[in-house]
Amino acid sequence: MEPAALHVVRHGQGRPVVVLHGAGVDHREPEACFEPILGQVDRLRRVYPDLPGMGRSPAPESLRSSDDVLHLMLDFVHAECGREPFLLLGHSWGAYLAREMAARAPEQVAGLALVCPVLTGDHDVPEHRVVAGPGGLGDAVFRDYFVVQTPEMLERYKRFVAPSAELVDEAAMERIGENWGLSLAAVPYPGPTLVVAGRLDSTVGYAGAVELLGVHPRATLAVVDDAGHALPHEQPELLGALIRQWLARVAP
């Protein structure tokens, strides 16, 4: 598959920041969460691709593992950015991919931000617990994803998450899911890194994110209370402050 086959939405001019969404959605979810933050920063070109098999990006039979997706996304950023330094930001599975992409191109990746990252290994996850809202709103996916279950969060889910889920190529995701683990680089990314986890994330937990402090020498870590796997929706102000501080650490 050629990188040009990927559907991409771009905003702005300047240094590229490539934003990768999680599994089962498309670019619309991170665009809704991160564009209000990144769009306020001067001289950033925000790049939101649909990962293969999601949104409007196809997933041919040749894509059969997370490693295949990783190699495709490395080809994509090289085609998109040339030799120009770029930033990587990912949520969930997108963070899993972004972390390995940065490890394989550390000389070109100027900064890495991981939000609720999927990680290898077994880690305990907290029990799902609603911290705000009346409960009983929305469908089962909403109730399992959000710990802040207010009408405002339900509206965000209906606008930015549920429509994305309708475009998932389930057969492709099943193929890739059979070989979900990535082949990890020997040396993790050494540059400016931000790791943000939800203390109530019952999907991936936060223990693995804490462990990243030991392998990323320039990492800032935040474990956010009253936030789950939908942290970008649930805690936008705090996430915005953390991302702006990360951007300030990235060399111009």
Short mmCIF file of C-alpha atoms in Angstrom, two decimals:
data_model
loop_
_atom_site.label_atom_id
_atom_site.label_comp_id
_atom_site.label_asym_id
_atom_site.label_seq_id
_atom_site.Cartn_x
_atom_site.Cartn_y
_atom_site.Cartn_z
CA MET A 1 0.00 0.00 0.00
CA GLU A 2 1.29 3.45 -0.90
CA PRO A 3 1.18 6.24 1.72
CA ALA A 4 -0.68 8.40 -0.80
CA ALA A 5 -3.71 6.11 -0.36
CA LEU A 6 -4.21 7.35 3.20
CA HIS A 7 -6.89 9.96 3.76
CA VAL A 8 -5.38 13.02 5.46
CA VAL A 9 -6.73 16.30 6.85
CA ARG A 10 -4.26 19.17 7.22
CA HIS A 11 -4.47 22.56 8.92
CA GLY A 12 -2.04 25.45 9.07
CA GLN A 13 1.54 26.04 7.95
CA GLY A 14 4.87 25.46 9.65
CA ARG A 15 6.53 22.59 11.46
CA PRO A 16 4.52 19.38 10.98
CA VAL A 17 2.84 17.69 13.93
CA VAL A 18 1.40 14.32 12.92
CA VAL A 19 -1.53 13.26 15.12
CA LEU A 20 -2.51 9.58 15.23
CA HIS A 21 -5.90 8.38 16.45
CA GLY A 22 -6.72 5.19 18.31
CA ALA A 23 -8.21 1.95 17.06
CA GLY A 24 -11.83 1.89 15.98
CA VAL A 25 -12.20 5.60 15.16
CA ASP A 26 -10.70 8.01 12.61
CA HIS A 27 -9.06 11.45 12.43
CA ARG A 28 -12.22 13.23 13.58
CA GLU A 29 -11.78 12.27 17.22
CA PRO A 30 -8.22 13.62 17.71
CA GLU A 31 -8.98 16.58 15.46
CA ALA A 32 -11.84 17.52 17.79
CA CYS A 33 -9.66 17.09 20.89
CA PHE A 34 -6.29 18.46 19.80
CA GLU A 35 -7.07 21.06 17.15
CA PRO A 36 -8.41 23.56 19.76
CA ILE A 37 -4.99 23.26 21.44
CA LEU A 38 -2.62 22.99 18.48
CA GLY A 39 -4.55 25.49 16.37
CA GLN A 40 -3.65 28.23 18.86
CA VAL A 41 0.10 27.65 18.39
CA ASP A 42 1.91 29.66 15.72
CA ARG A 43 3.69 27.96 12.84
CA LEU A 44 2.39 24.42 13.26
CA ARG A 45 1.12 22.33 10.35
CA ARG A 46 -1.30 19.85 11.89
CA VAL A 47 -1.59 16.55 10.02
CA TYR A 48 -4.44 14.15 10.88
CA PRO A 49 -4.34 10.91 8.86
CA ASP A 50 -6.92 8.15 8.98
CA LEU A 51 -5.03 5.00 9.90
CA PRO A 52 -5.52 2.08 7.47
CA GLY A 53 -8.85 0.31 7.80
CA MET A 54 -10.43 3.29 9.52
CA GLY A 55 -12.14 6.40 8.25
CA ARG A 56 -11.52 6.84 4.53
CA SER A 57 -8.19 4.99 4.45
CA PRO A 58 -8.25 1.51 2.89
CA ALA A 59 -6.52 -1.54 4.34
CA PRO A 60 -5.49 -4.03 1.65
CA GLU A 61 -4.95 -7.71 2.40
CA SER A 62 -1.20 -7.06 2.55
CA LEU A 63 -1.66 -5.28 5.88
CA ARG A 64 -1.75 -8.10 8.40
CA SER A 65 -0.07 -6.80 11.55
CA SER A 66 0.69 -3.72 13.62
CA ASP A 67 4.23 -3.91 12.22
CA ASP A 68 2.80 -3.56 8.70
CA VAL A 69 0.87 -0.48 9.82
CA LEU A 70 4.00 0.90 11.50
CA HIS A 71 6.06 0.59 8.32
CA LEU A 72 3.29 2.21 6.29
CA MET A 73 3.09 5.14 8.71
CA LEU A 74 6.87 5.59 8.64
CA ASP A 75 6.65 5.77 4.85
CA PHE A 76 3.79 8.24 5.23
CA VAL A 77 5.66 10.67 7.48
CA HIS A 78 8.72 10.53 5.25
CA ALA A 79 6.55 11.34 2.23
CA GLU A 80 4.67 14.04 4.15
CA CYS A 81 7.65 15.71 5.83
CA GLY A 82 10.65 14.83 3.68
CA ARG A 83 13.74 15.49 5.78
CA GLU A 84 12.03 18.18 7.83
CA PRO A 85 11.84 17.62 11.62
CA PHE A 86 8.34 16.81 12.81
CA LEU A 87 6.40 16.15 16.01
CA LEU A 88 4.37 13.04 16.81
CA LEU A 89 1.26 12.96 18.99
CA GLY A 90 -0.84 9.87 19.50
CA HIS A 91 -3.82 8.69 21.53
CA SER A 92 -4.30 5.04 22.55
CA TRP A 93 -3.19 2.75 19.67
CA GLY A 94 -2.02 5.85 17.85
CA ALA A 95 0.34 6.49 20.77
CA TYR A 96 1.58 2.89 20.55
CA LEU A 97 2.47 3.46 16.90
CA ALA A 98 3.88 6.95 17.51
CA ARG A 99 6.25 5.72 20.20
CA GLU A 100 7.80 3.15 17.86
CA MET A 101 7.89 5.57 14.94
CA ALA A 102 9.87 8.00 17.09
CA ALA A 103 12.26 5.26 18.21
CA ARG A 104 13.02 4.41 14.58
CA ALA A 105 13.53 7.99 13.42
CA PRO A 106 14.89 9.82 16.49
CA GLU A 107 17.03 12.18 14.44
CA GLN A 108 13.95 13.57 12.69
CA VAL A 109 11.31 13.44 15.45
CA ALA A 110 11.59 16.69 17.40
CA GLY A 111 9.11 15.69 20.10
CA LEU A 112 6.76 12.86 21.11
CA ALA A 113 3.46 13.09 23.01
CA LEU A 114 1.66 9.95 24.20
CA VAL A 115 -1.89 10.23 25.55
CA CYS A 116 -3.39 7.13 27.19
CA PRO A 117 -0.87 4.96 25.33
CA VAL A 118 -1.39 1.29 24.56
CA LEU A 119 1.75 -0.51 25.72
CA THR A 120 3.14 -4.04 25.68
CA GLY A 121 3.10 -6.29 28.72
CA ASP A 122 0.49 -6.98 31.36
CA HIS A 123 -0.60 -4.13 33.61
CA ASP A 124 -3.40 -3.87 36.13
CA VAL A 125 -6.20 -1.52 35.13
CA PRO A 126 -8.63 0.19 37.50
CA GLU A 127 -12.26 -0.75 37.66
CA HIS A 128 -14.43 1.42 35.44
CA ARG A 129 -16.09 4.07 37.59
CA VAL A 130 -18.27 7.03 36.64
CA VAL A 131 -17.13 10.24 38.36
CA ALA A 132 -19.58 12.78 36.92
CA GLY A 133 -23.02 12.72 35.39
CA PRO A 134 -26.26 10.93 36.17
CA GLY A 135 -25.28 7.60 34.64
CA GLY A 136 -27.40 5.66 32.19
CA LEU A 137 -26.75 8.06 29.30
CA GLY A 138 -25.87 6.88 25.81
CA ASP A 139 -25.05 3.43 24.54
CA ALA A 140 -22.79 0.77 26.04
CA VAL A 141 -19.72 1.98 24.13
CA PHE A 142 -20.14 5.50 25.54
CA ARG A 143 -20.66 4.21 29.07
CA ASP A 144 -17.55 1.99 28.85
CA TYR A 145 -15.35 4.71 27.30
CA PHE A 146 -16.20 7.80 29.35
CA VAL A 147 -15.95 8.19 33.11
CA VAL A 148 -17.38 11.72 32.84
CA GLN A 149 -20.88 10.86 31.61
CA THR A 150 -22.52 14.26 31.26
CA PRO A 151 -24.77 15.42 28.42
CA GLU A 152 -21.83 17.46 27.09
CA MET A 153 -19.62 14.35 26.87
CA LEU A 154 -22.44 12.38 25.27
CA GLU A 155 -22.75 15.06 22.61
CA ARG A 156 -19.00 14.85 21.92
CA TYR A 157 -19.27 11.09 21.65
CA LYS A 158 -22.15 11.34 19.18
CA ARG A 159 -20.31 13.93 17.04
CA PHE A 160 -16.74 12.70 17.03
CA VAL A 161 -16.56 9.06 18.14
CA ALA A 162 -19.66 7.17 17.05
CA PRO A 163 -19.57 8.35 13.39
CA SER A 164 -15.91 7.32 13.16
CA ALA A 165 -16.67 3.84 14.47
CA GLU A 166 -19.16 3.31 11.65
CA LEU A 167 -16.37 3.47 9.04
CA VAL A 168 -14.11 0.79 10.53
CA ASP A 169 -13.11 -2.12 8.27
CA GLU A 170 -13.77 -4.88 10.79
CA ALA A 171 -12.13 -7.60 8.68
CA ALA A 172 -8.94 -5.55 8.40
CA MET A 173 -8.87 -4.84 12.13
CA GLU A 174 -9.35 -8.53 12.85
CA ARG A 175 -6.38 -9.39 10.59
CA ILE A 176 -4.17 -6.78 12.23
CA GLY A 177 -5.41 -7.77 15.68
CA GLU A 178 -4.10 -11.30 15.22
CA ASN A 179 -0.59 -9.78 15.13
CA TRP A 180 -1.20 -6.78 17.39
CA GLY A 181 2.19 -6.52 19.10
CA LEU A 182 4.89 -4.31 17.60
CA SER A 183 8.52 -5.33 17.18
CA LEU A 184 10.13 -2.87 19.57
CA ALA A 185 13.24 -0.87 18.74
CA ALA A 186 16.31 -1.56 20.88
CA VAL A 187 16.59 2.06 22.05
CA PRO A 188 13.48 4.10 22.98
CA TYR A 189 13.08 7.65 21.72
CA PRO A 190 15.42 9.95 23.72
CA GLY A 191 13.95 13.37 22.90
CA PRO A 192 11.33 15.62 24.57
CA THR A 193 8.45 13.35 25.54
CA LEU A 194 5.08 13.90 27.17
CA VAL A 195 3.16 10.98 28.69
CA VAL A 196 -0.41 11.57 29.89
CA ALA A 197 -2.56 8.86 31.45
CA GLY A 198 -5.99 8.75 33.04
CA ARG A 199 -6.00 7.43 36.59
CA LEU A 200 -9.38 5.81 35.88
CA ASP A 201 -8.45 4.41 32.45
CA SER A 202 -9.97 0.93 32.52
CA THR A 203 -8.79 0.24 28.95
CA VAL A 204 -5.00 0.52 29.30
CA GLY A 205 -4.55 1.70 32.89
CA TYR A 206 -1.82 4.07 33.99
CA ALA A 207 0.88 1.77 35.45
CA GLY A 208 2.53 1.20 32.08
CA ALA A 209 2.65 4.92 31.42
CA VAL A 210 4.44 5.46 34.73
CA GLU A 211 7.06 2.90 33.72
CA LEU A 212 7.91 4.97 30.63
CA LEU A 213 9.69 7.46 32.89
CA GLY A 214 12.42 4.87 33.29
CA VAL A 215 13.06 4.49 29.57
CA HIS A 216 12.47 7.97 28.13
CA PRO A 217 15.17 10.25 29.59
CA ARG A 218 13.34 13.51 28.76
CA ALA A 219 9.81 12.47 29.69
CA THR A 220 7.24 14.50 31.57
CA LEU A 221 4.51 12.33 33.11
CA ALA A 222 1.01 13.31 34.21
CA VAL A 223 -1.50 10.86 35.67
CA VAL A 224 -4.78 12.73 35.65
CA ASP A 225 -7.47 12.17 38.25
CA ASP A 226 -11.12 11.99 37.16
CA ALA A 227 -10.15 10.90 33.65
CA GLY A 228 -10.34 7.61 31.80
CA HIS A 229 -9.38 6.51 28.30
CA ALA A 230 -11.44 9.42 26.96
CA LEU A 231 -9.12 11.85 28.77
CA PRO A 232 -8.75 14.19 25.75
CA HIS A 233 -12.49 14.83 25.92
CA GLU A 234 -12.82 14.83 29.70
CA GLN A 235 -9.87 17.02 30.75
CA PRO A 236 -9.19 19.39 27.81
CA GLU A 237 -7.87 22.34 29.82
CA LEU A 238 -5.28 20.32 31.72
CA LEU A 239 -4.28 18.41 28.58
CA GLY A 240 -3.90 21.71 26.73
CA ALA A 241 -1.56 23.07 29.41
CA LEU A 242 0.56 19.91 29.28
CA ILE A 243 0.80 19.97 25.49
CA ARG A 244 1.74 23.64 25.44
CA GLN A 245 4.50 22.98 27.97
CA TRP A 246 5.73 20.05 25.85
CA LEU A 247 5.80 22.25 22.76
CA ALA A 248 7.84 24.83 24.68
CA ARG A 249 10.46 22.14 25.38
CA VAL A 250 10.78 21.19 21.73
CA ALA A 251 13.74 22.89 20.09
CA PRO A 252 12.73 25.28 17.27
#
